[in-house]
Amino acid sequence: MNFMADVNPLLQALPPAVDYLSYLTIVEYNLNGEQLSVLHEILQDTTLTANIGWDLVHLLLPLLPQSQPCLQDVARLGNPREVVLKVTELLEGLRTGDKLEDDQEEGQDQKEVVVEESGTGGTSPQYDTTPASNNDAKAQNPPSKESQFRALLDMLAILHPRIKTKYPSRFLSTSLQSVLSAYATLLNDDEQATDAVLSFIKSFAGSKRPRLPPRKSSTHMPVQPEQGPLSAPDPEASEESVAPEEQALQQRLLQSFLTFAVEGYMSALPSEDEKVVAMAWSSRLQEQLHPEKNIPGRRTMREAFEEDEQLHRRDSTMGQMLALARDLHLTPDELVKTLTEPEDLSDDNPDDLPSSAADVPLSRPGCLHLLCATIASNILFHAPSTILSLSIFPAFSSLLNYFLGDPSSGTIGTQSASSLIDSLLFLGIHTLETSGGITKAPEDDDDDDTTFTNTLQRLSLLSANTPSAPLRYHAHLLTSRLLHVHPNENVRLSFIKDTLQHCPYETLKASAVGWLKDEILLAASNNNNNNNNNTDKAEADDSPTISIFKTTPARLLEICSPYLFHNPASLAAMSHAEFLAHRPFFLAVLNLCYFFFLLLPRSPPGSCSRSFSSLGMGMGEMGEEEEEEGKENKKEKEEEEGEGGGYEAWLRALEKRVQSISIIMTEDEEGGEGEGGGLALMEGLIAICREKSSSSSSSS
């Protein structure tokens, strides 16, 4: 030991040979990988570490992972309040990327000053002024930010239990905010930062569950020792006990931190692969509910998450988050309460420290993901859990309103994270399946009709705008299912007409045509049911109610024809690109007409007396209110597009337009196989509809 003291400046300059500030500079100047073992022995001196430990953290971080024991020494034996503030400061530096460099430059300045002072006299020891040989290598191969983040969180897990004060939540709140800010900048698919956060929360949760056997997932979770070295007491410890309210506040802070961590993790999950979006909960639920729709020979989402290592890791990580939520007593009741209660819009300064548990908000997106994870663990993995039953109205509709916003903006589905949309759709599908329909449907007043319409509009906009093809498909299925289960057929027809008339998206208008066809099919399959089952509550008198979908389908075409058949002049004026953009809608209308002709032989006698040629020109057999509405719509349509219209004129104009575009595409060799195939399909349907229309007119 004496020999080492003669040659090692860290041992030679130990206080009281120099003051603590001078010794810090000596340590900084001579610190390298070879000196870490010596420093580790030196830091066992509690008094020394309590005085200098806080200012060693930024020096030790660049030497990771060899410096990990020294960082642990500082966390165990340093002044916990000072070290916590330093660690919090460095976490902020990880977020901004410049704090560590600033600390190193400041240390260099302090070093020069102390060297000058030591040369003015006194008995300051001499030490090696040659830069350590390891410093160049250290600068060339610095530890990753993820490694530094993990090391700092390991220190916080030791430091916070050491702080004995009446209000420990004040230190915890500041630390959690810094951790969350740094975590948001380090999220990536390798989940190193997420592993560190989960281990950090686990150190506070106090779980007593036995260790689980190793799983298939290769996710690395740092293993904490069962019994680590003893920590020094807090030199500024308060003798006052922590009040129950303070303990509740600390638990609420950890619950809030977990929900925001879940939100960050889910929003950062990659969605570049259009087949796998985040946790793919909606896809996996659809596969389980409707296995008959799975394509033979194609790997299902369930199989993908079982076989693919990266995807399996997502399930494992979410399972750990669920376990932590249980350890922190974050129950499904609390999650639902947070999601369904009105948001607190108070003007409190976010920088103010919370004084009670009620002042600490939970992340709503994080609560949504945790609730969906709880449901998915029960449905997909048969894990025991308490599932609260939600309703479409008002619970699910209010969630869509909060997360997606006003449907009139037209941006729904373009600005939300794919993981959030997947969770919303999963929750909607599950709610509709478990409730068996609309358990609490909106009443037939204007406000409740608006609520139902806005809910369908938000879902339908998701089916049109969301970049992910699987999410668009699930949004379409949920919209269709929700529309068809509404008990009031007039509300259903009103939404279909509104979509056909006002929607700017051709794919959605094509969906509306499909909804109309589905309603006709549903009415035909239920033809023997009592027509009074769908009685409109608004017509409470004794007058008979006409069931729209259970009479002749021709009436439906008459009502919707102003929105189905474009004016021939507008068809002729369309550019090539505009016509191809309208192609999904045109195909849907042709398919509906063909479907209509298939139904004609089974329609009631006399119901087909009106020729197809009159569709779009007259309103026919409908109530006075519907007739007036049809006349107004027809008048508006004629004012916009000029005189003319009707099914026959539309069919002829459409046929000419398809033929002209086919010729152009053939001559210029433009368009892909999909475009050519779509035009060929349109030509075939047009020919069939022309033939069926002629035979129907002659027979009538």
PDB file of N, CA, C and O in Angstrom, residues 14 126 216 261 267 302 350-351 399 405 429 455 465 482 501 632:
ATOM      1  N   LEU A  14      -4.560  12.117  -1.171  1.00  0.00           N
ATOM      2  CA  LEU A  14      -5.774  11.956  -0.362  1.00  0.00           C
ATOM      3  C   LEU A  14      -5.852  13.016   0.727  1.00  0.00           C
ATOM      4  O   LEU A  14      -4.843  13.328   1.379  1.00  0.00           O
ATOM      5  N   GLN A 126       2.974  16.547  -5.373  1.00  0.00           N
ATOM      6  CA  GLN A 126       3.198  16.527  -6.806  1.00  0.00           C
ATOM      7  C   GLN A 126       2.523  15.300  -7.397  1.00  0.00           C
ATOM      8  O   GLN A 126       2.519  14.235  -6.800  1.00  0.00           O
ATOM      9  N   LYS A 216     -38.604 -17.397 -23.792  1.00  0.00           N
ATOM     10  CA  LYS A 216     -38.048 -17.419 -25.143  1.00  0.00           C
ATOM     11  C   LYS A 216     -37.455 -16.067 -25.518  1.00  0.00           C
ATOM     12  O   LYS A 216     -36.476 -15.975 -26.240  1.00  0.00           O
ATOM     13  N   ALA A 261     -44.616   6.331 -19.441  1.00  0.00           N
ATOM     14  CA  ALA A 261     -43.616   5.461 -20.057  1.00  0.00           C
ATOM     15  C   ALA A 261     -44.271   4.519 -21.063  1.00  0.00           C
ATOM     16  O   ALA A 261     -43.727   4.258 -22.146  1.00  0.00           O
ATOM     17  N   SER A 267     -45.880   4.619 -28.616  1.00  0.00           N
ATOM     18  CA  SER A 267     -45.793   5.558 -29.737  1.00  0.00           C
ATOM     19  C   SER A 267     -44.511   5.381 -30.534  1.00  0.00           C
ATOM     20  O   SER A 267     -44.456   5.766 -31.709  1.00  0.00           O
ATOM     21  N   ARG A 302     -51.047 -13.891 -34.859  1.00  0.00           N
ATOM     22  CA  ARG A 302     -50.745 -14.646 -33.640  1.00  0.00           C
ATOM     23  C   ARG A 302     -49.476 -15.476 -33.823  1.00  0.00           C
ATOM     24  O   ARG A 302     -48.598 -15.496 -32.942  1.00  0.00           O
ATOM     25  N   PRO A 350     -47.273  23.536 -14.676  1.00  0.00           N
ATOM     26  CA  PRO A 350     -46.747  22.161 -14.681  1.00  0.00           C
ATOM     27  C   PRO A 350     -45.438  22.028 -13.918  1.00  0.00           C
ATOM     28  O   PRO A 350     -45.046  20.928 -13.540  1.00  0.00           O
ATOM     29  N   ASP A 351     -44.729  23.140 -13.696  1.00  0.00           N
ATOM     30  CA  ASP A 351     -43.472  23.084 -12.960  1.00  0.00           C
ATOM     31  C   ASP A 351     -43.677  23.046 -11.455  1.00  0.00           C
ATOM     32  O   ASP A 351     -42.726  22.792 -10.706  1.00  0.00           O
ATOM     33  N   LEU A 399     -64.256   8.350 -25.985  1.00  0.00           N
ATOM     34  CA  LEU A 399     -62.833   8.118 -26.215  1.00  0.00           C
ATOM     35  C   LEU A 399     -62.437   8.528 -27.633  1.00  0.00           C
ATOM     36  O   LEU A 399     -61.381   9.139 -27.848  1.00  0.00           O
ATOM     37  N   GLY A 405     -60.658  13.804 -32.094  1.00  0.00           N
ATOM     38  CA  GLY A 405     -61.061  15.176 -32.334  1.00  0.00           C
ATOM     39  C   GLY A 405     -62.281  15.302 -33.222  1.00  0.00           C
ATOM     40  O   GLY A 405     -63.044  14.365 -33.434  1.00  0.00           O
ATOM     41  N   ILE A 429     -63.812  -2.967 -31.123  1.00  0.00           N
ATOM     42  CA  ILE A 429     -64.242  -4.301 -31.561  1.00  0.00           C
ATOM     43  C   ILE A 429     -64.611  -5.164 -30.360  1.00  0.00           C
ATOM     44  O   ILE A 429     -65.647  -5.843 -30.354  1.00  0.00           O
ATOM     45  N   THR A 455     -69.591   9.616 -34.226  1.00  0.00           N
ATOM     46  CA  THR A 455     -68.829   8.402 -33.939  1.00  0.00           C
ATOM     47  C   THR A 455     -68.546   7.631 -35.226  1.00  0.00           C
ATOM     48  O   THR A 455     -67.418   7.192 -35.474  1.00  0.00           O
ATOM     49  N   ASN A 465     -58.174   7.436 -44.059  1.00  0.00           N
ATOM     50  CA  ASN A 465     -56.958   8.236 -43.936  1.00  0.00           C
ATOM     51  C   ASN A 465     -55.767   7.511 -43.336  1.00  0.00           C
ATOM     52  O   ASN A 465     -54.622   7.909 -43.562  1.00  0.00           O
ATOM     53  N   LEU A 482     -71.019  -1.263 -36.488  1.00  0.00           N
ATOM     54  CA  LEU A 482     -71.699  -0.310 -35.610  1.00  0.00           C
ATOM     55  C   LEU A 482     -72.907   0.313 -36.300  1.00  0.00           C
ATOM     56  O   LEU A 482     -73.958   0.522 -35.677  1.00  0.00           O
ATOM     57  N   GLN A 501     -73.628  11.860 -50.160  1.00  0.00           N
ATOM     58  CA  GLN A 501     -73.826  13.226 -50.640  1.00  0.00           C
ATOM     59  C   GLN A 501     -72.651  14.146 -50.321  1.00  0.00           C
ATOM     60  O   GLN A 501     -72.262  14.975 -51.151  1.00  0.00           O
ATOM     61  N   GLU A 632     -85.717  18.015 -53.378  1.00  0.00           N
ATOM     62  CA  GLU A 632     -84.727  19.044 -53.096  1.00  0.00           C
ATOM     63  C   GLU A 632     -83.327  18.584 -53.494  1.00  0.00           C
ATOM     64  O   GLU A 632     -82.555  19.345 -54.082  1.00  0.00           O
TER      65      GLU A 632
END
